[in-house]
Short mmCIF file of C-alpha atoms in Angstrom, two decimals:
data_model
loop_
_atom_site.label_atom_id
_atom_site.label_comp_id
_atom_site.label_asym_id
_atom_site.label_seq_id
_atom_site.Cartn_x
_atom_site.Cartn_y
_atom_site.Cartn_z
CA UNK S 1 215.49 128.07 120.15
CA UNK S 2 217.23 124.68 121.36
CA UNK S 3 215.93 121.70 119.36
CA UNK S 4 217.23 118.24 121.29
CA UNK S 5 217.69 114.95 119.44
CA UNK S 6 217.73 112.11 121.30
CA UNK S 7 218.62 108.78 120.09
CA UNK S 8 218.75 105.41 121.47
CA UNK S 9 216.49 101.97 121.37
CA UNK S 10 213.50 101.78 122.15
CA UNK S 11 212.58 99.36 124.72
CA UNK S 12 209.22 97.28 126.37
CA UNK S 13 210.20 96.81 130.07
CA UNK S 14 207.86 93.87 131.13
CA UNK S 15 207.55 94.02 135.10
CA UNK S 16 206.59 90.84 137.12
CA UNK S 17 205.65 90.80 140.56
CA UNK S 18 208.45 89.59 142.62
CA UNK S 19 206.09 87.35 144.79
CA UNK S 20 205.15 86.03 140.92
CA UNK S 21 201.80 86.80 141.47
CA UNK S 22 201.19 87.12 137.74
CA UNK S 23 201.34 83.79 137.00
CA UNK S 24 197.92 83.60 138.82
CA UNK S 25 196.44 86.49 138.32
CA UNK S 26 197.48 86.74 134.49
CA UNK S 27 199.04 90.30 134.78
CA UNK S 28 202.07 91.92 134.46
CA UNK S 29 203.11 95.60 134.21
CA UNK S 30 204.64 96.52 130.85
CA UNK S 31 206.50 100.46 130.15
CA UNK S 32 207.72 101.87 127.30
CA UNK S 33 210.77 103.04 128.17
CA UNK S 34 214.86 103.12 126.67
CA UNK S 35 217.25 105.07 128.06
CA UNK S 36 216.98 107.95 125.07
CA UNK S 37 213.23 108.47 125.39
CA UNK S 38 213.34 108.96 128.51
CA UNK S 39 215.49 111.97 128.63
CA UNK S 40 213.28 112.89 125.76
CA UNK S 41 210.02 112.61 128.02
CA UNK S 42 211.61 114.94 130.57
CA UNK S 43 212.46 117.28 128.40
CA UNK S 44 209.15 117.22 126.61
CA UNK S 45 207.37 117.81 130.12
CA UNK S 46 209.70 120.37 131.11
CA UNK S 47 208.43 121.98 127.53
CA UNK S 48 211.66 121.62 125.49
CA UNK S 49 211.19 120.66 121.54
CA UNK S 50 212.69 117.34 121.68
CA UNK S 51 213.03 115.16 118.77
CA UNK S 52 213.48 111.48 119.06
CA UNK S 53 215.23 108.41 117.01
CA UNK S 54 215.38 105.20 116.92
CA UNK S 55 214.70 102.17 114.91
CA UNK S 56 211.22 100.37 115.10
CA UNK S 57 209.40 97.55 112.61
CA UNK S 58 206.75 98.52 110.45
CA UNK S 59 203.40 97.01 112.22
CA UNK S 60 200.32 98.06 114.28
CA UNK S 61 202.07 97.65 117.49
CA UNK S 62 204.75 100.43 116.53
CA UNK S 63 202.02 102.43 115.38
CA UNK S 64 200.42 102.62 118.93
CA UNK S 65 203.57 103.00 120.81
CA UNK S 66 204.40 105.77 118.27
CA UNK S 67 201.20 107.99 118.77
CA UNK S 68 201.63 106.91 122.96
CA UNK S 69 205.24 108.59 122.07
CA UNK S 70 203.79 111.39 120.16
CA UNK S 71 200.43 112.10 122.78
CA UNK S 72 204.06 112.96 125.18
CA UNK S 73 204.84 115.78 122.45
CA UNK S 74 207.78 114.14 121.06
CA UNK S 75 208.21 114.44 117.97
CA UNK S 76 208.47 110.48 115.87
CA UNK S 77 209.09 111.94 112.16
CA UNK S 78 212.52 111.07 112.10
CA UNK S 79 211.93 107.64 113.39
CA UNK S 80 213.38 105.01 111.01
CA UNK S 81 210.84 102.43 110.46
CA UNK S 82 212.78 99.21 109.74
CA UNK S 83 213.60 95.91 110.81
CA UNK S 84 211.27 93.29 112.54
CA UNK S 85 211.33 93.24 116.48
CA UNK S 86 210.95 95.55 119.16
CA UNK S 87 213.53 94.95 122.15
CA UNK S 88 212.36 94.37 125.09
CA UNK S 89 213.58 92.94 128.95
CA UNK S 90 212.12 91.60 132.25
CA UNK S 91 212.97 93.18 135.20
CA UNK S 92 211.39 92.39 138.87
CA UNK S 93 209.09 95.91 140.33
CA UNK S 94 211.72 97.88 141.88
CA UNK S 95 215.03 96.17 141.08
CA UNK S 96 217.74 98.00 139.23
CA UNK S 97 219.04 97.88 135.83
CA UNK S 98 222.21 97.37 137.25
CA UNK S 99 221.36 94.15 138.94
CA UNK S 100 221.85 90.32 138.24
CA UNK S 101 217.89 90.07 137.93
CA UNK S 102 217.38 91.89 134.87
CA UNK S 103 217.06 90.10 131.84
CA UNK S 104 217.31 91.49 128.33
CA UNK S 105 215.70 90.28 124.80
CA UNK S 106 217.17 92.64 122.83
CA UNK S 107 219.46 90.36 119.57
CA UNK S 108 217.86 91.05 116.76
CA UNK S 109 215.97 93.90 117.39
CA UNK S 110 215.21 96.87 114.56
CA UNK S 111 217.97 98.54 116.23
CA UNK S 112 220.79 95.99 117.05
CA UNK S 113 220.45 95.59 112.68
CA UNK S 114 221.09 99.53 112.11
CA UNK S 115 223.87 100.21 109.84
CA UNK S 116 226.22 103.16 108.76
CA UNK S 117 224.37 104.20 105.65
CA UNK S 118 220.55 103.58 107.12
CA UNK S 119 220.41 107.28 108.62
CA UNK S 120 220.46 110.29 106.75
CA UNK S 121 221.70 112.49 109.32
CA UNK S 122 221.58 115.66 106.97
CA UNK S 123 217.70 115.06 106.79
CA UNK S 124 217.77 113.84 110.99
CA UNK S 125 219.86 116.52 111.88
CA UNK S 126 217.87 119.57 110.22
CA UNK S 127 217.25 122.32 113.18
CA UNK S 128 218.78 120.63 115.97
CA UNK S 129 220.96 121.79 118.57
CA UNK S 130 221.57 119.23 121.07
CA UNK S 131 222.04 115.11 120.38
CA UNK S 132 221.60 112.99 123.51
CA UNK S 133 222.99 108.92 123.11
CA UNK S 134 224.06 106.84 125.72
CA UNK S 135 226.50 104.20 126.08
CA UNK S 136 223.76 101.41 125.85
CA UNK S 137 223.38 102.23 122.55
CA UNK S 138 226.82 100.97 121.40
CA UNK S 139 226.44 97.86 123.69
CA UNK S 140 223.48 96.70 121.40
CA UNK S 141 225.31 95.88 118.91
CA UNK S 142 228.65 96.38 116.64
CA UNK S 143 226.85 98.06 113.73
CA UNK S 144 225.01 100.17 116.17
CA UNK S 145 228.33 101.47 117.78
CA UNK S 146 229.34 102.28 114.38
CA UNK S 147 226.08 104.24 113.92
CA UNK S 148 226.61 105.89 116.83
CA UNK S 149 230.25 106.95 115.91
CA UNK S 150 228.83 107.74 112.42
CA UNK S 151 226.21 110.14 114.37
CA UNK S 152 228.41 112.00 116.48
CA UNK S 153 231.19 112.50 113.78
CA UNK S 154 228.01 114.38 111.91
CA UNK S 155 226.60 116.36 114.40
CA UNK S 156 230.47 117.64 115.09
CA UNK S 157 230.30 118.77 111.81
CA UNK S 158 227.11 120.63 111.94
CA UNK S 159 228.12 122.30 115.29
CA UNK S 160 225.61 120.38 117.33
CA UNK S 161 226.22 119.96 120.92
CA UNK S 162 226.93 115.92 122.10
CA UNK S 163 225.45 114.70 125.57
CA UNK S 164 226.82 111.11 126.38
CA UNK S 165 225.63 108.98 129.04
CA UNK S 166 227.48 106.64 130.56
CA UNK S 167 225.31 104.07 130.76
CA UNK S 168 227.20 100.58 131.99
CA UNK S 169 225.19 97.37 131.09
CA UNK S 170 227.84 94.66 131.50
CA UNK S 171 224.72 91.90 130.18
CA UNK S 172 224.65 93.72 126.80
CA UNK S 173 228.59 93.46 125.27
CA UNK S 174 228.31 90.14 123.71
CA UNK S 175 230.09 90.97 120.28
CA UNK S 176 233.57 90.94 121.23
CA UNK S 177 234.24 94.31 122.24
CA UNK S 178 234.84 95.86 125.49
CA UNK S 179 233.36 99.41 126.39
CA UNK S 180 237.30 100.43 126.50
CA UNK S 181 237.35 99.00 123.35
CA UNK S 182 234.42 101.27 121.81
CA UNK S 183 233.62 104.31 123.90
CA UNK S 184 237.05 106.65 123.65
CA UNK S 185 236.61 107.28 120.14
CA UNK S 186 233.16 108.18 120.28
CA UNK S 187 233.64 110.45 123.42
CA UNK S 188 235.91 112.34 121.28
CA UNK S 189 233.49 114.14 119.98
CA UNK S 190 231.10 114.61 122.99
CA UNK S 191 230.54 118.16 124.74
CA UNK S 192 229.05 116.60 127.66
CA UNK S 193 229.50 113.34 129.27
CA UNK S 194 227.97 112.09 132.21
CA UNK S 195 228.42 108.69 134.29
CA UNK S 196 230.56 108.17 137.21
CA UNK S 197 233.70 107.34 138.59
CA UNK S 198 233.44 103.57 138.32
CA UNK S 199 231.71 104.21 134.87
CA UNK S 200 234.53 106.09 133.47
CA UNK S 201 236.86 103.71 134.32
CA UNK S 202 234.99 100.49 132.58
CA UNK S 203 234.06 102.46 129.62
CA UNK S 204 237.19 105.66 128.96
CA UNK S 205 239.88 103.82 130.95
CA UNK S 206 240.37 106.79 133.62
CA UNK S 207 242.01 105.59 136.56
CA UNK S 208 240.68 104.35 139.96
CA UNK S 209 242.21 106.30 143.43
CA UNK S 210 241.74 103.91 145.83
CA UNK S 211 242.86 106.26 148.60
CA UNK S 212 239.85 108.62 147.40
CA UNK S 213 237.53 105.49 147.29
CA UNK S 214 238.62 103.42 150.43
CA UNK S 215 237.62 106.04 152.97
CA UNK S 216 233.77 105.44 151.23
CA UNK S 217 232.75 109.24 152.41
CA UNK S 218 231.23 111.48 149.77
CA UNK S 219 233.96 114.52 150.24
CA UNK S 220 236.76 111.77 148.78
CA UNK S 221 234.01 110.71 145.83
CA UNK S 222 233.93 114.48 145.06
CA UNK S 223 237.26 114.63 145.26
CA UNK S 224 237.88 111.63 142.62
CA UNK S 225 234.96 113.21 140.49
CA UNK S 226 236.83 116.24 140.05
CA UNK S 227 240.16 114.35 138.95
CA UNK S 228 238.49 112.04 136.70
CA UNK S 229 236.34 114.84 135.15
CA UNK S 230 239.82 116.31 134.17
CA UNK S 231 241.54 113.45 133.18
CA UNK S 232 238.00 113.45 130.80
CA UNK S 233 238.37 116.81 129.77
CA UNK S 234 242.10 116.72 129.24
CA UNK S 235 241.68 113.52 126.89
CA UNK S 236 238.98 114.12 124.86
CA UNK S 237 239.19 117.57 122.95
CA UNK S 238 235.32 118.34 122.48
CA UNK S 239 234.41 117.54 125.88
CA UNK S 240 234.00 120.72 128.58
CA UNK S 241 231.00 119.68 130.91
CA UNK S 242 231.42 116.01 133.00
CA UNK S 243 229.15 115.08 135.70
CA UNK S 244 228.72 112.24 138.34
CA UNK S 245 226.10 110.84 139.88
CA UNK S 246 226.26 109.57 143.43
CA UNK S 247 223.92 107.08 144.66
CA UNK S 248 224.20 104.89 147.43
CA UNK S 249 221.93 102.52 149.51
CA UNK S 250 220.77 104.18 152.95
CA UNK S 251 219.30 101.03 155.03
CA UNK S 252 216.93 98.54 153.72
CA UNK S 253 215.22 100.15 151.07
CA UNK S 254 216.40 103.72 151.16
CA UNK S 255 218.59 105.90 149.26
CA UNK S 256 221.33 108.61 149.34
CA UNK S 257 221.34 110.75 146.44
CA UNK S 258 223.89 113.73 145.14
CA UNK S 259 225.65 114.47 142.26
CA UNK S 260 228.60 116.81 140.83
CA UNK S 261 229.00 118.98 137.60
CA UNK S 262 232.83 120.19 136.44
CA UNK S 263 233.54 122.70 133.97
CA UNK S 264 235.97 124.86 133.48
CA UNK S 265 238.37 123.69 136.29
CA UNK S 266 236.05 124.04 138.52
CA UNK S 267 233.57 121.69 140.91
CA UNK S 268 230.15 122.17 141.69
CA UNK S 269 228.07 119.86 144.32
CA UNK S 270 224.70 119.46 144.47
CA UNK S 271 222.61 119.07 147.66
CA UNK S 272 222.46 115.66 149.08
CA UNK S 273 219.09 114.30 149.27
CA UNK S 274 218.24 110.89 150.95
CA UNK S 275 214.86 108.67 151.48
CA UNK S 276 214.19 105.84 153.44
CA UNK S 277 211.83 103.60 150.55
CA UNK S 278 211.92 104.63 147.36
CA UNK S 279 209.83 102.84 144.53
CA UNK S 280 211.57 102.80 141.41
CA UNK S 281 214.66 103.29 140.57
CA UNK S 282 214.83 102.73 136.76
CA UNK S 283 215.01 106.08 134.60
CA UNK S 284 216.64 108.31 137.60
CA UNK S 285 220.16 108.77 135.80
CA UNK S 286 217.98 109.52 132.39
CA UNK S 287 216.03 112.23 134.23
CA UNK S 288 219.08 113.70 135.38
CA UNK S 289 221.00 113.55 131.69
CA UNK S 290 217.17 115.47 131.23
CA UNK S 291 218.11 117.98 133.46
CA UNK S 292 221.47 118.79 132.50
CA UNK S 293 220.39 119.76 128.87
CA UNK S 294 217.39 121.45 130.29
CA UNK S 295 219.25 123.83 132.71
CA UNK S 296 222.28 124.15 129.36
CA UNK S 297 219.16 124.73 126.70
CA UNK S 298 217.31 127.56 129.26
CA UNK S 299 220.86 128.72 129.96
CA UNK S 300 220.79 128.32 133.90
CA UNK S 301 223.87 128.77 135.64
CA UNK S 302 226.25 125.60 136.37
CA UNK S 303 224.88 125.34 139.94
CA UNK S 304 221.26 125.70 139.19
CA UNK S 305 221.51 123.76 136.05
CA UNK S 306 223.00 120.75 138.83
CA UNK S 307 220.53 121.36 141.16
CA UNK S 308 217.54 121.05 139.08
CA UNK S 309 219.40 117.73 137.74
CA UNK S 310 219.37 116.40 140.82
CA UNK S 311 216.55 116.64 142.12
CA UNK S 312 214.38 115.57 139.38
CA UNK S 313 216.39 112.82 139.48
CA UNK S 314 215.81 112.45 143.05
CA UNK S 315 211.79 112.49 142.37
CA UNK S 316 211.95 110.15 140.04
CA UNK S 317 212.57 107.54 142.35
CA UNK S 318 209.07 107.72 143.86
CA UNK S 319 207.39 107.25 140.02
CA UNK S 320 206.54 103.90 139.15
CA UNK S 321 207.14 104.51 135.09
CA UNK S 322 210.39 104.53 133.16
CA UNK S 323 210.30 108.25 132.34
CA UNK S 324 208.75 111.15 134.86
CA UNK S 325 206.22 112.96 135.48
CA UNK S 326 207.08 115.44 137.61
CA UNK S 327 206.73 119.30 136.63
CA UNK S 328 209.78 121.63 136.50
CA UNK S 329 207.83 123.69 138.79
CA UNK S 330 207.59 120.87 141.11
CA UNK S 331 211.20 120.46 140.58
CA UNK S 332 212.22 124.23 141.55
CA UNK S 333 210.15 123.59 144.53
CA UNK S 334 211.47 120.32 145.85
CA UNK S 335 214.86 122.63 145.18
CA UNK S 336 213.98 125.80 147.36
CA UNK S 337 212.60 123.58 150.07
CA UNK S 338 215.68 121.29 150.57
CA UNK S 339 218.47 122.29 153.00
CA UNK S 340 221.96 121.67 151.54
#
């Protein structure tokens, strides 16, 4: 049975009101969130045993957000308790991670101070099949990218299959280092990596096409997916799944969604799906890692593991939390009554 490990920082997301409301009324939304437990959350909902890690302090607040963590049925035990601060970062209800208005206080944190050496990954590693990271994690921090390296070096080792993310956050790289600079020798030993075109290029160096990317339709997007999922594939030895995300603004306030998977030389689309409000859209690329290892760990084909990717990702755009909430048979539904 598929045991998933997923490791990343642990995060408080503190939401103000945009109007700043909050200042008068003396409340503010907080989530627990990170990247990493939210792909765990899916996966717990979805039923999947799903391990997390990460690196909190030792006092009472850990302990509540720990037993919060645990009430999801993810498993804490191999949560290294250590350090002194929790991260955390303000973002405006509804804004993207992606955009100029979020603001991260993250230095110091339990996890920027993790070290090669802190984890005993023969002890973390015990039963698991599956290790989920994503490319925020090496942004923290230089001693955190070499724990990551250190991590996926190990679980090569142990024959555990790698799921990387992607994950650009140009606020975070303050140490010197540019993604370019980090990311290819980590990928090297990642079976699955997931992102997008513009991703890959920041953070593995693939190449831009701007004749696939100046027409701006999705067929030419696809088209550059499938070359830069090669280019991947052909570069880094371990790697034999890549998939891309496609998500656009539709109007004011809407969204178009869809999404590729490429494997063995071949391309897979998922249906397109497209709203005119959405609510949130922090958490949607983390569902859809959540997918992808839920359709490879119940052994669905490529295009069904895509499609249920996708649109869980798509549904989490309407949930106000980091993580979702939505059932896998909601999911399968939302699937069989969507046209292509």
């Amino acid at each position: 049975m598929a045991k998933v490990l997923t490791f990343g920082e642990l995060l408080l997301r503190i939401s103000p009101d945009a109007e700043a409301n909050w200042l008068k009324t003396n409340k503010v939304s907080v989530f627990v969130g990170g990247a990493e437990l939210n792909v765990a959350t899916a996966l717990a909902k979805w039923g999947t045993d799903v391990y997390y890690l990460t690196a909190l302090p030792v006092h009472s607040l850990t302990h509540q957000i720990l037993d919060y963590v645990n009430y999801l049925k993810i498993d804490t035990s191999k949560v290294a308790l250590q350090g002194e601060r929790i991260g955390t970062y303000y973002l405006h209800e509804g804004k993207d991670l992606k955009s100029s208005g979020v603001i991260y206080d993250r230095a110091y944190s339990s996890f920027y101070f993790l070290k090669p050496g802190d984890i005993n990954w023969d002890k973390v590693l015990e039963g698991v099949t599956h290790f989920q990271f994503s490319a925020i994690c090496p942004a923290v921090s230089l001693s955190a990218a070499n724990v990551c390296l250190e991590a996926v070096k190990a679980c090569k080792e142990r024959g555990i299959f790698v799921a990387l993310d992607l994950n650009f956050r140009a606020l975070l790289w303050k140490y010197g280092k540019n993604p370019v600079d980090i990311l290819p020798e980590i990928a090297e030993y990642c079976d699955l990596i997931m992102g997008n075109i513009w991703a890959a290029h920041r953070m593995l160096g693939t190449p831009l096409y701007n004749e696939l990317i100046e027409p701006d339709t999705l067929d030419k997007y696809y088209e550059h997916s499938a070359k830069t999922s090669q280019e991947i594939i052909d570069r880094f030895s371990s790697c034999k799944i890549v998939a891309n995300t496609f998500r656009f603004e539709a109007g004011e306030g809407g969204i178009s969604y869809s999404t590729t998977l490429y494997t063995e030389g071949k391309l897979y689309n998922s249906k397109k799906y497209t709203a005119d409000k959405i609510i949130n859209k922090v958490g949607s690329g983390d569902t859809f890692m959540g997918g992808l290892l839920f359709g490879i760990t119940n052994q669905l084909s490529n295009q069904e593991t895509l499609e249920f990717a996708t649109a869980a990702a798509y549904k989490k755009l309407f949930i106000p939390t980091d993580a979702t909430s939505t059932t896998k048979e909601e999911i399968f539904e939302t699937i069989n009554s969507h046209d292509k």
